[in-house]
Amino acid sequence: MSKITQVKKALKENLTKEQKELIKKVLPFIGLPTARVLGMKHKMQNLGFTERGQADLEAFYNRTSSPKLKKYIAWQLAVWHTNQPTKEDAKKALDYLEVVLKNEVRPEVIRRATILTAEAFDRLGYTDKAAEITGYLARRQSHPDVYLAAANTEQELETRADWMNKVYRHYKLMEVELDKDKMKSKSPYDSLVPSAKKTLVENERLLNNKVTVIMPVYNAEEVIHSSLASIQAQTWTNLEIIVVDDKSSDKTVETVKNYQDKDDRIVLIEAPENGGPYVARNLALEQATGDFITINDADDWSHPEKIEKQVLHLINNTNYVGNMSEQARMTEDLTFYRRNREGEYIFKNMSSFMFRREKVLEKLGYWDSVRFAGDSEFIYRVYKIFGEQAVAELQSGPLSYQRQSDNSLTGNEVFGLPNFKMGARREYEMAHDDHHQSAENLYYPFPQTERPFAVPEPMRPVREENQDGFRPFDIIVAADFRNKNALRKQEIDSLITLSRKEGKRLGFIQLYKYTSSPYKDVDQLYRDLVNVGVAEMIVYGEKVTCDWLVVSEPSTLDDYQKFVPEVKSRQTAILIKGSSKGQTLELPDNSRNTEERAESYFGRKPLWFASDTAIQNKIDQAAKRKNGLANLRTQYWPGLENLPKTDAE
């Protein structure tokens, strides 16, 4: 590792979350070329500008004369194309990876780029070439990620297991094997077992430090055998294993009871209603008696030394309140999955977070009662209360294999976590960060009778009944709510009146403006309106209907963005605002293109409105000078409170 890399690593480890976010927001204004590249990447990836973001990165790549910068941009484009599922993208990735690897001497860059190269060749059907590449790399770099990349190129399952054991030998961990009897009826993933048995001496340290493992389960009868058996096989035997069934409709409860009959460490709790995994965790936390608490998801296999490694670290280091181990994502046929990570398979496992029960419960209380993403919120509260240095990220090697499947929540295309946050997860992160900054008390009780801050509907424990899959609204406003001036005062006043006095149901849709800073959060003004219930934030993956959909900023329709909820509006309006005192109007280059994008998003060809007669006159003048606006016809804006009724009303 070079000195520069060491300095970067040290800075990353010692900066707080708030400091990292501040640096991220300030960098675009400094004007560094690499900051510009990262901004384009963020827009393309996190904000969903998949077309323009990629086009801008490619243009920057072709334009720059700096070999160093060209290589840096090539790496971002290589990662992007490797993460796409098509063969055409794999070919493009190989072109960029060739640029990255040319004359490269840094081992980490060589390793990550070579792993992506092998993956691209494998997608193109050249598995032998991929195996040759990873084998060559493995002979030159003894690195766990290389071993897992090599495992992916093997056809024989036993050989894949051999590569996995190279990883475990690297970390001085127990090895694993495939149980031949289990293989007759189960997947390779579900046939993983320890190669040998390890027994710890029952001394005072073991006997006086009980670990509660909480396992929330829902319709898990097919997968719980592996997860539960892997916890039973832990070398740290002083365990309380609390399984919480979240109102399953299959034979999960019966399956757990069969295990319970043979192991008195297992406790079964049956939730009275389905509330999601974090409500289930909280039910267990209420009853937990362990000195330490950790989680094991229902479909995840854990290495037999996982609990031992984590609890011994906390026993021996009393200054830490918690720690996390590492994981890798793996399919049922033992194929490792990067989940969009940049040439690596092993990464920290937030759900492995082990903490001191009494200390954390006293200060923080319980997990947020949401359906997903609660791990990071809980850990960020720990950071706020105890300091980020109070949580250790152990370089443990993969002590868990998160099952990669179509049914796994983190792998879900809409509400999942593809190594970056978008949609509901991004909105939740902005909302809880705002709450963490302003709240006097970060203790969350359970049951959670009142929310500490608003969250998107898909995250709530109690979901709404809907009409054919769609939730109904009266008016939805779409704008870039990171901009304080997204709405004028009269529109904000109207929203409050419509909500409070007329009982209208209102929604916000965050449409990003490509030219704005990529890292801004929703402005406090709109965050407060959402938190007090004036409007709901509607996110990607949701389906909604409304009487009126109002686009408050036409420029948010200039470029295609992926992360937009599905909307069926009975009427769509595009509002052109401005000041009659000479302010430049925000007009599209081509009104027809804007109309088509609005119709594709919201299901209805839009009507154009001008905020006042002076603005309307300016629009008419501009339309005469600009061919793209020749067909633009506006109406006078009546205000949100006076929008005409639609047919359905």
Short mmCIF file of C-alpha atoms in Angstrom, two decimals, residues 153-444:
data_model
loop_
_atom_site.label_atom_id
_atom_site.label_comp_id
_atom_site.label_asym_id
_atom_site.label_seq_id
_atom_site.Cartn_x
_atom_site.Cartn_y
_atom_site.Cartn_z
CA THR A 153 -14.82 -19.15 -13.03
CA GLU A 154 -14.86 -22.77 -11.84
CA GLN A 155 -17.47 -25.24 -13.05
CA GLU A 156 -16.95 -27.85 -10.33
CA LEU A 157 -18.54 -27.03 -6.98
CA GLU A 158 -15.78 -28.76 -5.02
CA THR A 159 -13.21 -26.54 -6.74
CA ARG A 160 -15.24 -23.47 -5.84
CA ALA A 161 -15.20 -24.63 -2.23
CA ASP A 162 -11.41 -25.02 -2.47
CA TRP A 163 -11.07 -21.36 -3.45
CA MET A 164 -13.37 -20.40 -0.58
CA ASN A 165 -11.07 -22.24 1.80
CA LYS A 166 -8.10 -20.29 0.47
CA VAL A 167 -9.95 -17.24 1.77
CA TYR A 168 -10.46 -18.85 5.17
CA ARG A 169 -6.84 -19.91 5.39
CA HIS A 170 -5.86 -16.32 4.62
CA TYR A 171 -7.83 -15.18 7.68
CA LYS A 172 -6.81 -18.23 9.79
CA LEU A 173 -10.42 -19.38 10.04
CA MET A 174 -11.98 -22.83 10.05
CA GLU A 175 -12.51 -24.31 6.60
CA VAL A 176 -15.80 -25.48 5.10
CA GLU A 177 -16.97 -28.28 2.84
CA LEU A 178 -20.05 -29.45 0.97
CA ASP A 179 -22.07 -32.08 2.82
CA LYS A 180 -22.66 -34.86 0.28
CA ASP A 181 -25.84 -36.07 1.94
CA LYS A 182 -27.34 -32.58 1.94
CA MET A 183 -26.31 -32.10 -1.69
CA LYS A 184 -28.76 -34.85 -2.68
CA SER A 185 -31.75 -32.66 -1.85
CA LYS A 186 -30.46 -29.16 -1.13
CA SER A 187 -28.63 -26.39 -2.96
CA PRO A 188 -24.84 -26.08 -2.62
CA TYR A 189 -25.38 -22.98 -0.45
CA ASP A 190 -27.57 -25.00 1.92
CA SER A 191 -25.02 -27.82 1.98
CA LEU A 192 -22.14 -25.78 3.43
CA VAL A 193 -20.84 -27.17 6.73
CA PRO A 194 -17.63 -26.77 8.77
CA SER A 195 -14.87 -29.20 7.77
CA ALA A 196 -14.00 -29.86 11.41
CA LYS A 197 -15.39 -29.27 14.86
CA LYS A 198 -13.89 -26.76 17.26
CA THR A 199 -14.77 -26.72 20.95
CA LEU A 200 -13.99 -23.84 23.27
CA VAL A 201 -13.06 -24.50 26.87
CA GLU A 202 -15.99 -23.69 29.15
CA ASN A 203 -14.15 -21.11 31.22
CA GLU A 204 -15.52 -18.06 33.04
CA ARG A 205 -15.10 -15.86 29.98
CA LEU A 206 -17.41 -18.09 27.95
CA LEU A 207 -19.88 -18.76 30.75
CA ASN A 208 -20.18 -15.11 31.84
CA ASN A 209 -20.73 -13.59 28.41
CA LYS A 210 -23.96 -14.65 26.78
CA VAL A 211 -24.77 -13.52 23.25
CA THR A 212 -28.36 -13.14 22.09
CA VAL A 213 -28.74 -13.86 18.38
CA ILE A 214 -31.99 -12.41 17.02
CA MET A 215 -33.37 -14.01 13.86
CA PRO A 216 -36.49 -12.42 12.31
CA VAL A 217 -38.20 -14.83 9.90
CA TYR A 218 -41.05 -14.63 7.42
CA ASN A 219 -42.13 -17.49 5.16
CA ALA A 220 -38.66 -18.94 5.58
CA GLU A 221 -39.34 -22.67 5.83
CA GLU A 222 -37.08 -23.40 2.84
CA VAL A 223 -34.07 -21.34 3.93
CA ILE A 224 -34.13 -21.28 7.73
CA HIS A 225 -32.46 -24.70 8.04
CA SER A 226 -29.12 -23.30 6.89
CA SER A 227 -29.24 -20.10 8.93
CA LEU A 228 -30.45 -21.71 12.14
CA ALA A 229 -28.09 -24.67 11.87
CA SER A 230 -25.15 -22.33 11.26
CA ILE A 231 -25.94 -20.46 14.48
CA GLN A 232 -26.35 -23.70 16.42
CA ALA A 233 -22.90 -24.72 15.18
CA GLN A 234 -21.17 -21.60 16.52
CA THR A 235 -18.00 -22.21 18.51
CA TRP A 236 -19.26 -19.67 21.05
CA THR A 237 -21.88 -21.88 22.65
CA ASN A 238 -23.23 -19.51 25.32
CA LEU A 239 -26.08 -18.32 23.13
CA GLU A 240 -29.68 -17.28 23.36
CA ILE A 241 -31.21 -17.74 19.90
CA ILE A 242 -34.46 -15.79 19.59
CA VAL A 243 -36.40 -16.55 16.41
CA VAL A 244 -39.28 -14.14 15.74
CA ASP A 245 -41.85 -15.29 13.23
CA ASP A 246 -43.42 -12.31 11.47
CA LYS A 247 -46.82 -13.95 10.86
CA SER A 248 -45.65 -16.46 8.25
CA SER A 249 -48.22 -18.26 6.13
CA ASP A 250 -46.04 -21.33 5.49
CA LYS A 251 -44.56 -23.91 7.87
CA THR A 252 -41.84 -21.66 9.32
CA VAL A 253 -43.19 -21.87 12.88
CA GLU A 254 -43.47 -25.65 12.73
CA THR A 255 -39.92 -25.88 11.40
CA VAL A 256 -38.53 -23.69 14.19
CA LYS A 257 -40.40 -25.70 16.83
CA ASN A 258 -38.71 -28.86 15.57
CA TYR A 259 -35.33 -27.22 16.15
CA GLN A 260 -36.50 -25.85 19.50
CA ASP A 261 -37.36 -29.36 20.74
CA LYS A 262 -33.72 -30.36 20.32
CA ASP A 263 -31.98 -27.15 21.48
CA ASP A 264 -33.13 -25.31 24.60
CA ARG A 265 -31.14 -22.22 23.56
CA ILE A 266 -33.79 -21.49 20.93
CA VAL A 267 -36.68 -19.20 21.89
CA LEU A 268 -39.62 -18.72 19.50
CA ILE A 269 -41.72 -15.54 19.47
CA GLU A 270 -44.76 -15.33 17.21
CA ALA A 271 -45.59 -11.75 16.20
CA PRO A 272 -49.32 -10.92 16.46
CA GLU A 273 -49.24 -9.26 13.03
CA ASN A 274 -46.81 -8.77 10.18
CA GLY A 275 -44.76 -5.62 10.82
CA GLY A 276 -41.46 -6.26 9.07
CA PRO A 277 -38.05 -7.44 10.30
CA TYR A 278 -37.27 -4.47 12.56
CA VAL A 279 -40.51 -4.73 14.52
CA ALA A 280 -39.69 -8.43 14.84
CA ARG A 281 -36.21 -7.59 16.11
CA ASN A 282 -37.68 -5.23 18.68
CA LEU A 283 -40.03 -7.94 19.98
CA ALA A 284 -36.94 -10.06 20.57
CA LEU A 285 -34.91 -7.23 22.08
CA GLU A 286 -37.64 -6.73 24.69
CA GLN A 287 -37.06 -10.28 25.92
CA ALA A 288 -33.32 -10.64 25.29
CA THR A 289 -31.14 -11.52 28.28
CA GLY A 290 -27.72 -11.70 26.59
CA ASP A 291 -24.84 -9.41 27.51
CA PHE A 292 -24.38 -8.81 23.78
CA ILE A 293 -26.91 -8.61 20.94
CA THR A 294 -26.44 -9.45 17.27
CA ILE A 295 -28.59 -10.40 14.27
CA ASN A 296 -28.67 -13.26 11.80
CA ASP A 297 -31.09 -12.92 8.91
CA ALA A 298 -33.29 -15.89 8.08
CA ASP A 299 -31.62 -16.66 4.76
CA ASP A 300 -27.96 -16.04 5.68
CA TRP A 301 -25.34 -18.66 6.50
CA SER A 302 -22.81 -17.76 9.20
CA HIS A 303 -19.30 -19.11 9.64
CA PRO A 304 -18.93 -21.13 12.89
CA GLU A 305 -16.43 -18.65 14.33
CA LYS A 306 -18.47 -15.52 13.59
CA ILE A 307 -19.88 -14.98 17.09
CA GLU A 308 -16.61 -15.98 18.74
CA LYS A 309 -14.54 -13.45 16.79
CA GLN A 310 -16.92 -10.58 17.45
CA VAL A 311 -17.66 -11.22 21.12
CA LEU A 312 -14.00 -11.80 22.03
CA HIS A 313 -13.13 -8.48 20.44
CA LEU A 314 -15.70 -6.70 22.64
CA ILE A 315 -14.64 -8.60 25.76
CA ASN A 316 -11.01 -7.69 25.18
CA ASN A 317 -11.70 -4.08 24.13
CA THR A 318 -14.07 -2.48 26.62
CA ASN A 319 -13.81 0.94 24.94
CA TYR A 320 -15.96 -0.32 22.05
CA VAL A 321 -19.74 -0.50 22.35
CA GLY A 322 -20.11 -2.57 19.20
CA ASN A 323 -18.48 -4.09 16.16
CA MET A 324 -19.24 -5.44 12.71
CA SER A 325 -17.72 -8.35 10.83
CA GLU A 326 -17.48 -8.85 7.06
CA GLN A 327 -19.57 -10.71 4.52
CA ALA A 328 -19.84 -11.70 0.89
CA ARG A 329 -22.96 -12.14 -1.19
CA MET A 330 -23.37 -15.57 -2.75
CA THR A 331 -25.98 -17.35 -4.87
CA GLU A 332 -27.21 -20.85 -4.13
CA ASP A 333 -24.73 -22.34 -6.63
CA LEU A 334 -21.78 -20.69 -4.82
CA THR A 335 -21.35 -17.83 -7.27
CA PHE A 336 -20.10 -14.67 -5.60
CA TYR A 337 -21.84 -11.41 -6.36
CA ARG A 338 -20.19 -7.98 -6.17
CA ARG A 339 -23.45 -6.06 -5.81
CA ASN A 340 -21.96 -3.22 -7.88
CA ARG A 341 -18.87 -2.93 -5.67
CA GLU A 342 -15.74 -1.81 -7.48
CA GLY A 343 -13.88 -5.06 -8.02
CA GLU A 344 -14.37 -6.55 -4.56
CA TYR A 345 -16.61 -9.19 -3.01
CA ILE A 346 -15.89 -8.87 0.72
CA PHE A 347 -17.33 -5.91 2.61
CA LYS A 348 -18.66 -4.91 6.02
CA ASN A 349 -21.88 -6.50 7.20
CA MET A 350 -24.14 -3.99 8.96
CA SER A 351 -26.59 -6.68 10.03
CA SER A 352 -23.74 -8.39 11.91
CA PHE A 353 -23.57 -5.41 14.29
CA MET A 354 -22.94 -6.78 17.79
CA PHE A 355 -23.43 -4.41 20.71
CA ARG A 356 -23.48 -4.28 24.48
CA ARG A 357 -27.15 -4.72 25.34
CA GLU A 358 -27.56 -2.68 28.52
CA LYS A 359 -25.37 0.23 27.46
CA VAL A 360 -26.96 0.71 24.04
CA LEU A 361 -30.53 -0.05 25.10
CA GLU A 362 -30.32 2.56 27.86
CA LYS A 363 -29.23 5.36 25.51
CA LEU A 364 -30.81 4.44 22.17
CA GLY A 365 -33.72 2.16 22.90
CA TYR A 366 -34.84 0.08 19.96
CA TRP A 367 -34.45 -0.18 16.20
CA ASP A 368 -36.56 2.17 14.14
CA SER A 369 -39.81 0.37 13.31
CA VAL A 370 -39.40 0.31 9.54
CA ARG A 371 -39.54 -2.52 7.03
CA PHE A 372 -36.00 -2.09 5.68
CA ALA A 373 -32.82 0.00 6.01
CA GLY A 374 -33.03 0.17 9.81
CA ASP A 375 -29.51 -1.22 10.36
CA SER A 376 -27.74 1.88 9.13
CA GLU A 377 -30.10 4.23 11.02
CA PHE A 378 -29.47 2.34 14.27
CA ILE A 379 -25.70 2.36 13.79
CA TYR A 380 -25.71 6.08 12.91
CA ARG A 381 -27.52 6.74 16.19
CA VAL A 382 -24.82 4.75 17.97
CA TYR A 383 -22.25 6.97 16.23
CA LYS A 384 -24.07 10.12 17.38
CA ILE A 385 -24.34 9.01 21.02
CA PHE A 386 -21.08 7.15 21.56
CA GLY A 387 -18.87 8.48 18.73
CA GLU A 388 -17.87 6.72 15.54
CA GLN A 389 -14.67 5.40 17.13
CA ALA A 390 -16.83 3.35 19.53
CA VAL A 391 -17.76 0.94 16.73
CA ALA A 392 -15.10 -1.34 15.25
CA GLU A 393 -15.21 -2.64 11.69
CA LEU A 394 -13.34 -5.93 11.99
CA GLN A 395 -11.20 -7.09 9.10
CA SER A 396 -12.57 -10.55 9.72
CA GLY A 397 -13.01 -12.05 6.30
CA PRO A 398 -16.45 -13.27 5.17
CA LEU A 399 -18.08 -14.54 8.36
CA SER A 400 -21.49 -14.44 6.66
CA TYR A 401 -22.73 -15.32 3.21
CA GLN A 402 -25.73 -13.18 2.38
CA ARG A 403 -27.93 -15.24 0.10
CA GLN A 404 -28.26 -13.50 -3.26
CA SER A 405 -31.66 -14.28 -4.73
CA ASP A 406 -34.61 -12.62 -6.40
CA ASN A 407 -36.47 -12.82 -3.07
CA SER A 408 -33.82 -11.09 -0.94
CA LEU A 409 -34.75 -7.53 0.05
CA THR A 410 -31.26 -6.08 -0.40
CA GLY A 411 -31.18 -7.56 -3.89
CA ASN A 412 -34.56 -6.09 -4.80
CA GLU A 413 -34.30 -3.85 -7.88
CA VAL A 414 -36.58 -1.16 -6.42
CA PHE A 415 -36.12 -1.18 -2.64
CA GLY A 416 -32.78 -2.99 -2.52
CA LEU A 417 -29.27 -1.76 -1.88
CA PRO A 418 -27.05 -2.00 -5.00
CA ASN A 419 -24.04 -0.43 -3.19
CA PHE A 420 -25.65 3.01 -3.44
CA LYS A 421 -28.83 4.53 -2.05
CA MET A 422 -31.70 5.59 -4.25
CA GLY A 423 -35.46 5.86 -4.00
CA ALA A 424 -36.88 4.94 -0.59
CA ARG A 425 -33.47 4.25 0.96
CA ARG A 426 -32.10 7.62 -0.11
CA GLU A 427 -35.20 9.44 1.16
CA TYR A 428 -34.98 7.54 4.45
CA GLU A 429 -31.30 8.41 4.82
CA MET A 430 -31.98 12.13 4.27
CA ALA A 431 -34.90 12.01 6.71
CA HIS A 432 -33.04 10.26 9.51
CA ASP A 433 -29.92 12.38 9.05
CA ASP A 434 -32.07 15.48 9.47
CA HIS A 435 -33.66 14.01 12.60
CA HIS A 436 -30.30 12.99 14.06
CA GLN A 437 -29.01 16.54 13.62
CA SER A 438 -31.98 18.30 15.22
CA ALA A 439 -33.45 15.93 17.81
CA GLU A 440 -32.64 16.47 21.47
CA ASN A 441 -33.24 12.81 22.24
CA LEU A 442 -32.36 9.85 19.99
CA TYR A 443 -34.00 7.24 22.21
CA TYR A 444 -36.63 5.26 20.26
#
